Amino acid sequence: MIDIRNISKTFIVPHEVRALVNVSNTVEAGEVVVVIGPSGSGKSTFIRCLNHLEVPDEGHIYIEGVDILDPKTDINMIRTEVGMVFQSFNLFPHKSVLENVTLAQRVVRKRAKDAAHDRAMVLLEKVGIQDKANVYPDQLSGGQQQRVAIARALAMDPKVMLFDEPTSALDPEMIGEVLDVMKTMAKEGMTMVVVTHEMGFAREVADRVIFMDHGAIVEEGTPEHFFKNPNHDRTRLFLSQIL
Amino acid sequence: MNSALSLRKSRQKRSYFIWATVFFLFLGACIVGLYYAAAQIDYVWRWYRIPRYFYYQEEVEIKSGIDGEVAAVSFDGENVAVTVAGDGGDETYTAPTRNAVVSEGDMIFVGDTLASYPQWRVGILLLGLWITIKVSIIAIFFGILIGIFAGLARISHNPALKWSAVTYIELIRGSPLLVQIFIWYFVLGTLVNTLLIKQGVGVTIPPLWFGVAALAFFTGAYVAEMVRAGIQSIHRGQTEAARSLGMNYVQTMVHIILPQAMRRIMPPLAGQFISLIKDSSLLGIIAIRELTKATREVVTTSLQPFELWFVCALLYLILTFSLSMWVQYLERRTLAQ
Ligand SMILES: Nc1ncnc2c1ncn2[C@@H]1O[C@H](COP(=O)(O)OP(=O)(O)O)[C@@H](O)[C@H]1O
Ligand SMILES: [Mg+2]
């Protein structure tokens, strides 16, 4: 489904950082991949490359066989297939919850008003926010905002969902409600790439865990492998710090 | 402790009233001083003459178109009908008045007045005020449009767009509006209108539109800087969220970034609009009869310059003040939301 071949990315401003160094990986359809690693290890850069929010300097990324780094590729088309959920929610503050979920359906997918509305209500019900459809984001808790953000991404009917530390900005008591929504999606067969520090989530739903450090994939494997006997010293050190 | 506090409070209150009184005394002294100085040069204030420049009554006269004799004067409600019998037949004139100045049997020649009635007309000051409002509204509308495009071009990565925007903004902000108005009218206006005539197009563009263009482009440069700052103040995550949903640059700008940026730049934008209303007073120099020019014309005929210039200033004040009130109301409403 996603084929990542030898991507590298170096930031030059404000100072030179090799954020990704020759990273390759393959994500199968229906797979749930959890990416872990210390802060600054390149997890965000990696996941943002998958929907072209960052552009690698080298390498190739194929999504369902389409080379998304080819200048001829319609990147907006690709992005409708690849949903993204951010650490800071990034809901549109000037739009109601419902409008947040219908807007892209209307202007990108060109759905009729009623169809977009119905789809939005189904998704809001799925994430448990249907009774807040007409309020504005700033009236919601962090957990509720993140669930709306998930519904907003799902409204495009993506084939893959990317999550960049979706619970890191949340108060502890709200983490569970967001993770529950994500677990449901995983069980329904959504292809997911999730950057997170929630090891419980990784253990429960991940098919594969990737450990990154200094812009490279250090180790990858099943959750059992990771939590019982990781190969690498750096992996062990990292896990011992966060578990 | 408690009494000391209340004592301090009452003292504060007293000094507040004292200084308020000082303010009103000062204001009164200014007005009295002005009247006194005017009296010294034998200026006669005639405020009662001012209203006629807003609204006045004009006597409309109904005149006969033929020679003849008044055959009948008949009243029908509030209207009068005068029938003149001439050699070539009868002719009937009606007027909305009970005041016919002729009676049956009178000899009438062409051009004689048969009846007259008063009619209200809009005075020159009110016309000038209207032009000022009209010019300002059109100019702010186009100014905002130009400002949005120039602001977007200013932050674009395309050198042609970016440098064009920078050049435009710097040229406009670096030269006096008066000079820009002259350039629009005497240079561009002459060019355009002469070319139009040469091409055999029967119409030329009136000065008003060159004035509007000067104001719109002037305002646009300032709005562009506000738009740029407004857009840059919106968190990058908003663009990323919109783009990650598949929205293109234009959709992201139109639906996500600009609405938030415009809301944020409302206060400086209103300030710009207020400046624009005041700056429109310069348009008089290219023969646009806005409020200031209208006042100047009335002054030369009425010889009441003191009253008229105060009235003129007051009218501008009313415009700008009500605008800032309205904007405050809008701001409070969006905040409440
Ligand atoms: N837009 C950027 N400009 C400059 N440096 C960046 C940018 N984004 C990330 N970096 C740098 O790249 C490295 C990897 O960052 P990131 O991918 O955000 O790591 P992680 O998400 O694992 O914490 C860090 O050193 C970070 O400072
Ligand atoms: Mg990160």
Coordinates of C-alpha atoms and ligand atoms in Angstrom, one line a residue:
Chain A
M1 CA 0.0 0.0 0.0
I2 CA 2.8 2.4 1.0
D3 CA 6.2 1.7 -0.4
I4 CA 9.0 3.9 1.0
R5 CA 12.3 3.6 -0.7
N6 CA 15.5 5.2 0.6
I7 CA 14.1 8.5 1.6
S8 CA 16.4 11.1 3.1
K9 CA 15.7 14.6 4.3
T10 CA 18.1 17.3 5.6
F11 CA 16.9 20.6 7.0
I12 CA 19.2 23.4 6.4
V13 CA 17.5 26.2 8.3
P14 CA 18.1 27.2 11.1
H15 CA 20.9 24.7 11.2
E16 CA 21.7 21.6 9.3
V17 CA 19.8 18.6 10.7
R18 CA 19.7 15.2 9.0
A19 CA 16.1 14.4 9.9
L20 CA 15.8 11.3 7.8
V21 CA 18.7 9.1 6.6
N22 CA 18.0 6.5 3.9
V23 CA 14.7 5.2 5.3
S24 CA 12.9 2.4 3.6
N25 CA 9.7 0.6 4.6
T26 CA 6.6 -1.0 3.3
V27 CA 3.1 -0.7 4.9
E28 CA 0.6 -3.3 3.8
A29 CA -3.1 -2.6 3.4
G30 CA -4.9 -3.1 6.7
E31 CA -1.7 -3.0 8.7
V32 CA -1.3 -0.9 11.8
V33 CA 2.3 0.4 12.2
V34 CA 3.3 2.2 15.3
V35 CA 6.4 4.4 15.1
I36 CA 8.3 5.1 18.3
G37 CA 11.5 6.9 19.1
P38 CA 13.0 9.7 21.1
S39 CA 12.1 13.3 20.5
G40 CA 13.9 14.7 17.4
S41 CA 14.5 11.2 16.0
G42 CA 12.6 12.1 12.8
K43 CA 9.2 10.4 13.4
S44 CA 7.2 13.5 12.4
T45 CA 9.3 14.2 9.4
F46 CA 8.9 10.5 8.3
I47 CA 5.1 10.5 8.7
R48 CA 4.7 14.0 7.1
C49 CA 6.6 12.8 4.1
L50 CA 3.9 10.2 3.5
N51 CA 1.4 12.9 2.6
H52 CA 3.8 15.3 1.0
L53 CA 3.7 17.8 3.9
E54 CA 7.5 17.4 3.8
V55 CA 9.3 16.5 0.6
P56 CA 12.3 14.2 0.9
D57 CA 15.5 15.3 -0.8
E58 CA 16.1 11.8 -2.1
G59 CA 14.2 8.5 -2.5
H60 CA 10.8 7.5 -3.6
I61 CA 7.4 7.0 -2.0
Y62 CA 4.7 5.0 -3.7
I63 CA 1.2 5.0 -2.5
E64 CA -0.8 2.3 -4.2
G65 CA 1.8 2.3 -6.9
V66 CA 1.7 6.0 -7.5
D67 CA 5.0 7.9 -7.1
I68 CA 3.9 10.8 -4.9
L69 CA 7.2 12.6 -5.4
D70 CA 6.8 12.7 -9.2
P71 CA 6.0 16.3 -10.0
K72 CA 3.3 15.1 -12.4
T73 CA 1.3 13.4 -9.6
D74 CA -1.8 15.3 -8.5
I75 CA -0.8 15.6 -4.8
N76 CA -4.2 16.9 -3.7
M77 CA -5.8 13.7 -5.1
I78 CA -3.2 11.6 -3.1
R79 CA -3.9 13.6 0.1
T80 CA -7.6 12.8 -0.1
E81 CA -6.6 9.1 0.2
V82 CA -4.2 9.7 3.1
G83 CA -5.9 11.2 6.2
M84 CA -3.8 12.9 8.8
V85 CA -4.4 13.7 12.5
F86 CA -2.0 16.2 14.2
Q87 CA -0.8 16.5 17.7
S88 CA -2.3 20.0 18.0
F89 CA -5.7 19.0 16.4
N90 CA -5.7 21.9 14.0
L91 CA -9.5 22.2 13.8
F92 CA -10.7 25.2 11.9
P93 CA -11.7 27.6 14.7
H94 CA -14.0 29.7 12.6
K95 CA -16.1 26.7 11.5
S96 CA -18.5 24.7 13.6
V97 CA -17.8 21.0 14.3
L98 CA -20.1 20.0 11.6
E99 CA -18.6 22.4 9.1
N100 CA -15.1 21.2 10.0
V101 CA -16.2 17.7 8.9
T102 CA -18.3 18.7 5.8
L103 CA -16.0 21.4 4.3
A104 CA -13.5 19.3 2.5
Q105 CA -16.2 16.9 1.4
R106 CA -17.9 19.8 -0.3
V107 CA -14.9 21.6 -1.8
V108 CA -12.6 18.7 -2.5
R109 CA -14.9 15.7 -3.0
K110 CA -17.6 17.9 -4.4
R111 CA -20.3 16.1 -2.5
A112 CA -23.8 17.5 -2.3
K113 CA -24.7 19.3 0.9
D114 CA -27.0 16.6 2.2
A115 CA -24.6 13.8 1.4
A116 CA -21.8 15.6 3.2
H117 CA -24.0 16.4 6.1
D118 CA -25.2 12.8 6.4
R119 CA -21.6 11.4 6.2
A120 CA -20.4 13.9 8.8
M121 CA -23.2 12.9 11.2
V122 CA -22.4 9.2 10.8
L123 CA -18.7 9.9 11.6
L124 CA -19.4 12.3 14.5
E125 CA -21.6 9.6 16.0
K126 CA -18.8 7.1 15.5
V127 CA -16.4 9.3 17.5
G128 CA -19.1 10.1 20.0
I129 CA -19.5 13.8 19.3
Q130 CA -22.9 13.9 17.4
D131 CA -24.5 16.1 20.1
K132 CA -21.8 18.8 19.6
A133 CA -22.2 19.1 15.9
N134 CA -23.2 22.8 16.0
V135 CA -20.7 24.1 18.6
Y136 CA -17.4 25.7 17.8
P137 CA -14.1 23.9 18.4
D138 CA -13.0 26.2 21.3
Q139 CA -16.0 25.0 23.3
L140 CA -14.7 21.4 23.2
S141 CA -12.2 19.6 25.4
G142 CA -8.9 18.5 23.9
G143 CA -10.1 14.9 23.6
Q144 CA -13.3 16.0 21.9
Q145 CA -11.4 18.2 19.5
Q146 CA -9.1 15.4 18.6
R147 CA -12.0 13.1 17.9
V148 CA -13.6 15.7 15.6
A149 CA -10.2 15.9 13.8
I150 CA -10.3 12.2 13.3
A151 CA -13.9 12.4 12.0
R152 CA -12.8 15.2 9.7
A153 CA -10.0 13.1 8.2
L154 CA -12.3 10.1 7.9
A155 CA -14.9 12.1 6.0
M156 CA -12.6 12.0 2.9
D157 CA -12.8 8.2 3.0
P158 CA -9.1 7.8 3.1
K159 CA -7.3 4.5 2.5
V160 CA -4.6 5.3 5.0
M161 CA -4.6 7.3 8.2
L162 CA -1.5 9.0 9.6
F163 CA -1.4 10.0 13.3
D164 CA 1.4 12.2 14.6
E165 CA 1.4 11.9 18.4
P166 CA -2.4 12.3 18.5
T167 CA -2.6 12.1 22.3
S168 CA 0.5 14.0 23.3
A169 CA -1.3 17.3 23.8
L170 CA -4.1 15.8 25.9
D171 CA -4.8 15.7 29.6
P172 CA -4.3 12.1 30.8
E173 CA -8.0 11.5 31.4
M174 CA -8.8 12.2 27.8
I175 CA -6.2 10.0 26.2
G176 CA -8.4 6.9 26.5
E177 CA -11.3 8.3 24.6
V178 CA -9.1 9.1 21.6
L179 CA -7.3 5.8 21.7
D180 CA -10.6 3.9 21.8
V181 CA -11.7 5.6 18.6
M182 CA -8.3 4.6 17.0
K183 CA -8.6 1.1 18.2
T184 CA -12.0 0.8 16.7
M185 CA -10.7 2.0 13.4
A186 CA -7.8 -0.5 13.6
K187 CA -10.3 -3.3 14.2
E188 CA -12.3 -2.2 11.2
G189 CA -9.3 -2.8 9.0
M190 CA -8.0 0.8 8.4
T191 CA -4.4 1.0 7.4
M192 CA -2.7 3.2 10.0
V193 CA 0.7 4.7 10.7
V194 CA 0.8 6.0 14.2
V195 CA 3.5 7.9 15.9
T196 CA 2.9 7.6 19.6
H197 CA 4.4 7.1 23.0
E198 CA 1.3 5.1 24.2
M199 CA 2.9 1.6 24.5
G200 CA -0.4 0.1 25.6
F201 CA -1.9 1.1 22.3
A202 CA 1.1 -0.4 20.5
R203 CA 0.9 -3.6 22.4
E204 CA -2.8 -4.0 21.8
V205 CA -3.3 -3.1 18.2
A206 CA 0.0 -2.7 16.4
D207 CA 0.9 -5.3 13.8
R208 CA 4.4 -3.9 13.7
V209 CA 6.4 -1.5 15.7
I210 CA 9.2 0.7 14.2
F211 CA 11.8 2.2 16.4
M212 CA 13.6 5.3 15.0
D213 CA 16.6 7.1 16.2
H214 CA 18.7 9.9 14.6
G215 CA 16.6 9.8 11.4
A216 CA 17.0 6.1 10.8
I217 CA 14.9 3.0 11.5
V218 CA 17.0 1.2 14.1
E219 CA 14.7 -1.8 14.7
E220 CA 11.3 -3.1 13.7
G221 CA 9.2 -6.1 14.6
T222 CA 6.0 -7.3 16.3
P223 CA 5.0 -5.8 19.6
E224 CA 5.9 -9.1 21.4
H225 CA 9.4 -8.9 19.9
F226 CA 9.8 -5.3 21.0
F227 CA 8.5 -5.6 24.5
K228 CA 10.0 -9.0 25.3
N229 CA 13.5 -9.1 23.7
P230 CA 14.5 -6.2 21.5
N231 CA 17.8 -6.7 19.7
H232 CA 19.3 -3.3 19.9
D233 CA 20.8 -1.6 23.0
R234 CA 19.3 1.8 21.9
T235 CA 15.8 0.2 21.7
R236 CA 16.2 -1.3 25.1
L237 CA 17.4 2.0 26.6
F238 CA 14.5 3.9 25.0
L239 CA 11.9 1.4 26.2
S240 CA 13.3 1.3 29.7
Q241 CA 12.9 5.1 29.8
I242 CA 9.3 5.3 28.7
L243 CA 7.8 2.1 30.2
Chain B
M1 CA -8.4 50.6 58.0
N2 CA -11.9 50.6 56.5
S3 CA -12.4 54.3 57.0
A4 CA -9.0 55.1 55.6
L5 CA -10.0 53.2 52.4
S6 CA -13.3 55.0 52.1
L7 CA -11.6 58.3 52.7
R8 CA -9.2 57.6 49.9
K9 CA -12.0 56.6 47.6
S10 CA -14.0 59.7 48.3
R11 CA -10.8 61.8 47.7
Q12 CA -10.3 60.0 44.4
K13 CA -13.9 60.7 43.5
R14 CA -13.5 64.4 44.4
S15 CA -10.4 64.9 42.3
Y16 CA -12.1 63.1 39.4
F17 CA -14.9 65.6 39.5
I18 CA -12.6 68.5 39.8
W19 CA -10.6 67.5 36.7
A20 CA -13.8 66.8 34.8
T21 CA -14.9 70.3 35.6
V22 CA -11.5 71.6 34.5
F23 CA -12.0 69.8 31.2
F24 CA -15.4 71.3 30.5
L25 CA -14.3 74.8 31.6
F26 CA -11.4 74.5 29.1
L27 CA -13.8 73.4 26.4
G28 CA -16.1 76.2 27.2
A29 CA -13.2 78.7 27.2
C30 CA -12.1 77.6 23.7
I31 CA -15.6 78.2 22.3
V32 CA -16.1 81.5 24.1
G33 CA -12.6 82.5 23.0
L34 CA -13.5 81.7 19.4
Y35 CA -16.7 83.7 19.5
Y36 CA -14.9 86.6 21.2
A37 CA -12.2 86.6 18.6
A38 CA -14.8 86.5 15.8
A39 CA -16.6 89.4 17.4
Q40 CA -13.4 91.4 17.3
I41 CA -13.3 91.1 13.5
D42 CA -17.1 91.8 13.3
Y43 CA -17.9 88.3 12.1
V44 CA -21.6 87.7 12.1
W45 CA -22.6 84.2 12.8
R46 CA -25.6 83.1 10.8
W47 CA -26.2 79.5 11.6
Y48 CA -29.8 79.7 10.3
R49 CA -28.4 79.9 6.8
I50 CA -26.7 76.5 7.0
P51 CA -29.6 74.1 6.7
R52 CA -30.5 75.3 3.2
Y53 CA -27.2 73.7 2.0
F54 CA -28.5 70.4 3.1
Y55 CA -32.1 70.7 2.0
Y56 CA -33.9 73.6 0.5
Q57 CA -37.2 74.5 -1.0
E58 CA -37.4 75.6 -4.6
E59 CA -40.3 77.3 -6.2
V60 CA -41.2 75.3 -9.3
E61 CA -43.1 77.3 -11.9
I62 CA -45.5 75.9 -14.4
K63 CA -45.3 77.9 -17.6
S64 CA -47.6 78.2 -20.5
G65 CA -46.5 76.8 -23.8
I66 CA -49.0 78.7 -26.0
D67 CA -50.6 82.1 -26.3
G68 CA -54.2 82.4 -25.4
E69 CA -56.7 82.9 -22.7
V70 CA -57.3 81.1 -19.5
A71 CA -60.5 79.1 -20.1
A72 CA -60.8 77.3 -16.8
V73 CA -59.1 77.0 -13.5
S74 CA -60.3 73.9 -11.7
F75 CA -59.3 72.3 -8.4
D76 CA -59.2 68.6 -7.8
G77 CA -58.2 67.8 -4.3
E78 CA -54.7 69.2 -3.8
N79 CA -54.1 69.7 -7.6
V80 CA -55.0 72.5 -9.9
A81 CA -55.6 72.3 -13.6
V82 CA -55.4 75.4 -15.7
T83 CA -56.8 75.2 -19.2
V84 CA -55.5 77.7 -21.8
A85 CA -57.5 78.2 -24.9
G86 CA -55.3 79.2 -27.8
D87 CA -55.7 79.6 -31.6
G88 CA -54.5 76.1 -32.2
G89 CA -56.7 74.5 -29.5
D90 CA -56.8 74.0 -25.8
E91 CA -53.9 73.0 -23.6
T92 CA -54.3 71.9 -19.9
Y93 CA -51.6 72.3 -17.3
T94 CA -51.7 70.6 -13.9
A95 CA -49.7 71.3 -10.8
P96 CA -49.7 69.8 -7.3
T97 CA -50.8 73.0 -5.6
R98 CA -54.0 75.1 -4.8
N99 CA -52.1 78.2 -5.7
A100 CA -52.8 79.2 -9.3
V101 CA -51.4 82.6 -10.1
V102 CA -53.9 83.2 -13.0
S103 CA -57.6 83.3 -13.1
E104 CA -60.2 82.7 -15.7
G105 CA -60.2 85.2 -18.5
D106 CA -56.5 86.3 -18.2
M107 CA -54.6 86.8 -21.3
I108 CA -51.6 84.5 -21.5
F109 CA -48.4 84.6 -23.6
V110 CA -45.9 81.8 -24.1
G111 CA -43.7 81.5 -21.0
D112 CA -46.1 83.1 -18.6
T113 CA -46.3 81.4 -15.2
L114 CA -49.7 79.7 -14.6
A115 CA -49.1 78.1 -11.2
S116 CA -46.2 77.6 -8.9
Y117 CA -45.5 75.2 -6.1
P118 CA -42.6 74.6 -3.7
Q119 CA -40.4 71.5 -3.9
W120 CA -37.7 70.2 -1.6
R121 CA -34.3 69.7 -3.1
V122 CA -31.1 68.2 -1.8
G123 CA -28.5 70.8 -1.0
I124 CA -24.9 70.8 -2.2
L125 CA -23.4 69.8 1.2
L126 CA -25.6 66.7 1.3
L127 CA -24.6 65.9 -2.3
G128 CA -21.0 66.4 -1.4
L129 CA -21.4 64.1 1.6
W130 CA -22.9 61.5 -0.6
I131 CA -20.0 61.7 -3.0
T132 CA -17.6 61.3 -0.2
I133 CA -19.4 58.2 1.1
K134 CA -19.8 56.7 -2.3
V135 CA -16.1 57.3 -3.3
S136 CA -14.9 55.9 0.1
I137 CA -17.1 52.8 -0.2
I138 CA -16.0 52.0 -3.7
A139 CA -12.4 52.7 -2.9
I140 CA -12.3 50.5 0.2
F141 CA -14.0 47.7 -1.6
F142 CA -11.4 47.7 -4.4
G143 CA -8.7 48.6 -1.9
I144 CA -9.4 45.4 0.1
L145 CA -9.5 43.3 -3.1
I146 CA -6.2 44.8 -4.3
G147 CA -4.8 44.4 -0.8
I148 CA -5.6 40.7 -0.6
F149 CA -4.0 40.0 -4.0
A150 CA -1.0 42.1 -3.2
G151 CA -0.7 40.7 0.2
L152 CA -0.8 37.1 -1.2
A153 CA 1.7 38.0 -3.9
R154 CA 3.9 39.6 -1.2
I155 CA 4.3 36.2 0.6
S156 CA 4.4 34.2 -2.5
H157 CA 7.7 32.4 -3.4
N158 CA 7.4 33.4 -7.0
P159 CA 9.9 36.2 -7.6
A160 CA 7.8 38.0 -10.3
L161 CA 4.8 38.1 -7.9
K162 CA 6.8 38.9 -4.8
W163 CA 8.9 41.7 -6.4
S164 CA 5.8 43.2 -8.1
A165 CA 4.0 43.4 -4.8
V166 CA 7.0 44.8 -3.0
T167 CA 7.5 47.5 -5.7
Y168 CA 3.9 48.4 -5.6
I169 CA 3.7 48.6 -1.8
E170 CA 6.9 50.6 -1.5
L171 CA 6.0 53.1 -4.3
I172 CA 2.6 53.8 -2.8
R173 CA 3.7 54.0 0.8
G174 CA 6.7 56.2 -0.1
S175 CA 5.0 59.0 -2.0
P176 CA 2.3 61.5 -0.9
L177 CA -1.3 60.7 -1.8
L178 CA -1.7 64.1 -3.3
V179 CA 1.0 63.4 -5.8
Q180 CA -0.5 60.0 -6.6
I181 CA -3.9 61.7 -7.2
F182 CA -2.2 64.1 -9.6
I183 CA -0.5 61.2 -11.4
W184 CA -3.7 59.3 -11.7
Y185 CA -5.6 62.3 -13.1
F186 CA -3.1 64.4 -15.0
V187 CA -0.9 61.6 -16.3
L188 CA -2.8 58.4 -16.5
G189 CA -6.1 60.2 -17.0
T190 CA -4.8 62.2 -19.8
L191 CA -3.3 59.2 -21.4
V192 CA -6.3 57.0 -21.1
N193 CA -8.8 59.7 -22.2
T194 CA -6.7 60.9 -25.1
L195 CA -6.3 57.3 -26.3
L196 CA -10.0 56.8 -26.0
I197 CA -10.7 59.8 -28.1
K198 CA -8.0 58.8 -30.7
Q199 CA -9.5 55.4 -31.0
G200 CA -12.8 57.0 -31.8
V201 CA -14.6 55.7 -28.6
G202 CA -17.3 58.2 -27.9
V203 CA -16.8 58.2 -24.1
T204 CA -14.2 59.4 -21.8
I205 CA -13.7 58.3 -18.2
P206 CA -14.8 61.0 -15.7
P207 CA -12.4 62.3 -13.0
L208 CA -14.3 60.5 -10.3
W209 CA -13.0 57.2 -11.4
F210 CA -9.4 58.3 -11.5
G211 CA -9.9 59.6 -8.0
V212 CA -11.4 56.3 -6.9
A213 CA -8.5 54.5 -8.5
A214 CA -6.0 56.6 -6.7
L215 CA -7.6 56.0 -3.3
A216 CA -8.2 52.3 -4.0
F217 CA -4.5 51.7 -5.0
F218 CA -3.3 53.8 -2.1
T219 CA -5.4 51.9 0.4
G220 CA -4.6 48.6 -1.2
A221 CA -0.9 49.0 -0.4
Y222 CA -1.6 49.4 3.3
V223 CA -4.2 46.7 3.3
A224 CA -1.6 44.4 1.6
E225 CA 0.7 44.8 4.5
M226 CA -2.1 44.0 7.0
V227 CA -3.2 41.0 5.0
R228 CA 0.4 39.7 4.9
A229 CA 0.7 40.1 8.7
G230 CA -2.7 38.6 9.2
I231 CA -2.0 35.6 7.1
Q232 CA 1.4 35.1 8.8
S233 CA -0.3 35.3 12.2
I234 CA -2.4 32.2 11.4
H235 CA -0.9 29.1 12.8
R236 CA 0.9 26.9 10.2
G237 CA -1.2 23.9 11.4
Q238 CA -4.3 25.5 9.8
T239 CA -2.7 25.3 6.3
E240 CA -1.3 21.9 7.0
A241 CA -4.7 20.6 8.1
A242 CA -6.4 22.0 5.1
R243 CA -3.8 20.8 2.6
S244 CA -3.8 17.3 4.2
L245 CA -7.5 17.1 3.4
G246 CA -6.7 17.6 -0.2
M247 CA -7.6 21.3 -0.5
N248 CA -5.5 23.2 -2.9
Y249 CA -3.8 26.5 -2.3
V250 CA -6.8 28.6 -3.4
Q251 CA -9.3 26.6 -1.5
T252 CA -7.1 26.7 1.6
M253 CA -6.8 30.5 1.3
V254 CA -10.5 31.1 0.6
H255 CA -12.0 28.8 3.2
I256 CA -9.5 28.6 6.0
I257 CA -6.8 31.2 6.1
L258 CA -8.3 34.4 4.7
P259 CA -11.5 34.3 6.9
Q260 CA -9.4 33.9 10.0
A261 CA -6.9 36.5 8.9
M262 CA -9.6 39.0 7.9
R263 CA -11.3 38.7 11.2
R264 CA -8.0 39.4 12.9
I265 CA -7.2 42.5 10.8
M266 CA -10.7 44.0 11.2
P267 CA -9.6 46.7 13.6
P268 CA -6.6 48.0 11.5
L269 CA -8.8 47.7 8.4
A270 CA -11.4 49.9 10.0
G271 CA -8.7 52.4 10.9
Q272 CA -7.7 52.4 7.2
F273 CA -11.3 53.0 6.1
I274 CA -11.5 55.9 8.5
S275 CA -8.2 57.3 7.0
L276 CA -9.6 56.8 3.5
I277 CA -12.8 58.8 4.3
K278 CA -10.6 61.7 5.5
D279 CA -8.1 61.3 2.6
S280 CA -11.0 61.5 0.1
S281 CA -11.1 65.3 0.9
L282 CA -8.1 65.6 -1.4
L283 CA -10.1 64.6 -4.4
G284 CA -11.5 68.1 -4.6
I285 CA -8.4 69.2 -6.4
I286 CA -9.3 67.1 -9.5
A287 CA -12.8 68.5 -9.7
I288 CA -14.6 65.9 -7.8
R289 CA -17.3 67.7 -5.7
E290 CA -17.0 65.7 -2.5
L291 CA -17.7 67.2 0.9
T292 CA -14.7 69.4 1.2
K293 CA -15.0 70.8 -2.3
A294 CA -18.7 71.3 -1.9
T295 CA -18.0 73.2 1.3
R296 CA -15.5 75.4 -0.5
E297 CA -18.0 76.2 -3.2
V298 CA -20.7 77.1 -0.7
V299 CA -18.3 79.3 1.3
T300 CA -17.5 81.4 -1.8
T301 CA -21.2 82.0 -2.4
S302 CA -22.5 82.2 1.2
L303 CA -19.7 84.1 2.8
Q304 CA -20.2 82.2 6.0
P305 CA -16.9 80.3 6.1
F306 CA -16.7 79.8 9.9
E307 CA -20.0 77.9 10.3
L308 CA -19.5 76.0 7.1
W309 CA -16.0 74.7 7.9
F310 CA -17.2 73.6 11.3
V311 CA -20.2 71.8 9.8
C312 CA -17.9 70.2 7.3
A313 CA -15.6 68.9 10.0
L314 CA -18.6 67.7 12.0
L315 CA -19.9 65.8 9.1
Y316 CA -16.6 64.0 8.7
L317 CA -16.6 63.3 12.4
I318 CA -20.0 61.8 12.2
L319 CA -18.9 59.5 9.4
T320 CA -15.8 58.3 11.1
F321 CA -17.3 58.0 14.5
S322 CA -20.3 56.0 13.5
L323 CA -17.9 53.8 11.5
S324 CA -15.7 53.1 14.4
M325 CA -18.8 52.4 16.6
W326 CA -20.1 49.9 14.1
V327 CA -16.7 48.1 13.9
Q328 CA -16.6 47.9 17.7
Y329 CA -20.1 46.4 17.6
L330 CA -19.0 43.9 15.0
E331 CA -15.9 43.0 17.1
R332 CA -17.9 42.5 20.2
R333 CA -20.3 40.3 18.3
T334 CA -17.5 38.0 16.8
L335 CA -15.9 37.8 20.3
A336 CA -19.2 36.8 21.8
Q337 CA -19.4 34.1 19.2
Ligands
LIG1 N1 10.6 22.4 9.5 C1 11.8 22.1 10.1 N2 12.9 23.0 9.9 C2 14.1 22.7 10.5 N3 14.3 21.6 11.2 C3 13.3 20.7 11.4 C4 12.0 21.0 10.8 N4 11.2 19.9 11.2 C5 12.0 19.1 11.9 N5 13.3 19.6 12.1 C6 14.4 18.9 12.8 O1 14.5 17.6 12.3 C7 14.7 16.7 13.4 C8 13.6 15.7 13.4 O2 12.4 16.3 13.8 P1 11.0 15.5 13.9 O3 10.8 14.8 12.7 O4 10.0 16.6 14.3 O5 11.3 14.6 15.2 P2 10.3 13.8 16.1 O6 8.9 14.0 15.5 O7 10.8 12.5 16.2 O8 10.4 14.5 17.4 C9 14.8 17.5 14.6 O9 16.1 17.8 14.9 C10 14.1 18.8 14.3 O10 14.7 19.9 14.9
MG2 MG 7.2 14.9 16.3

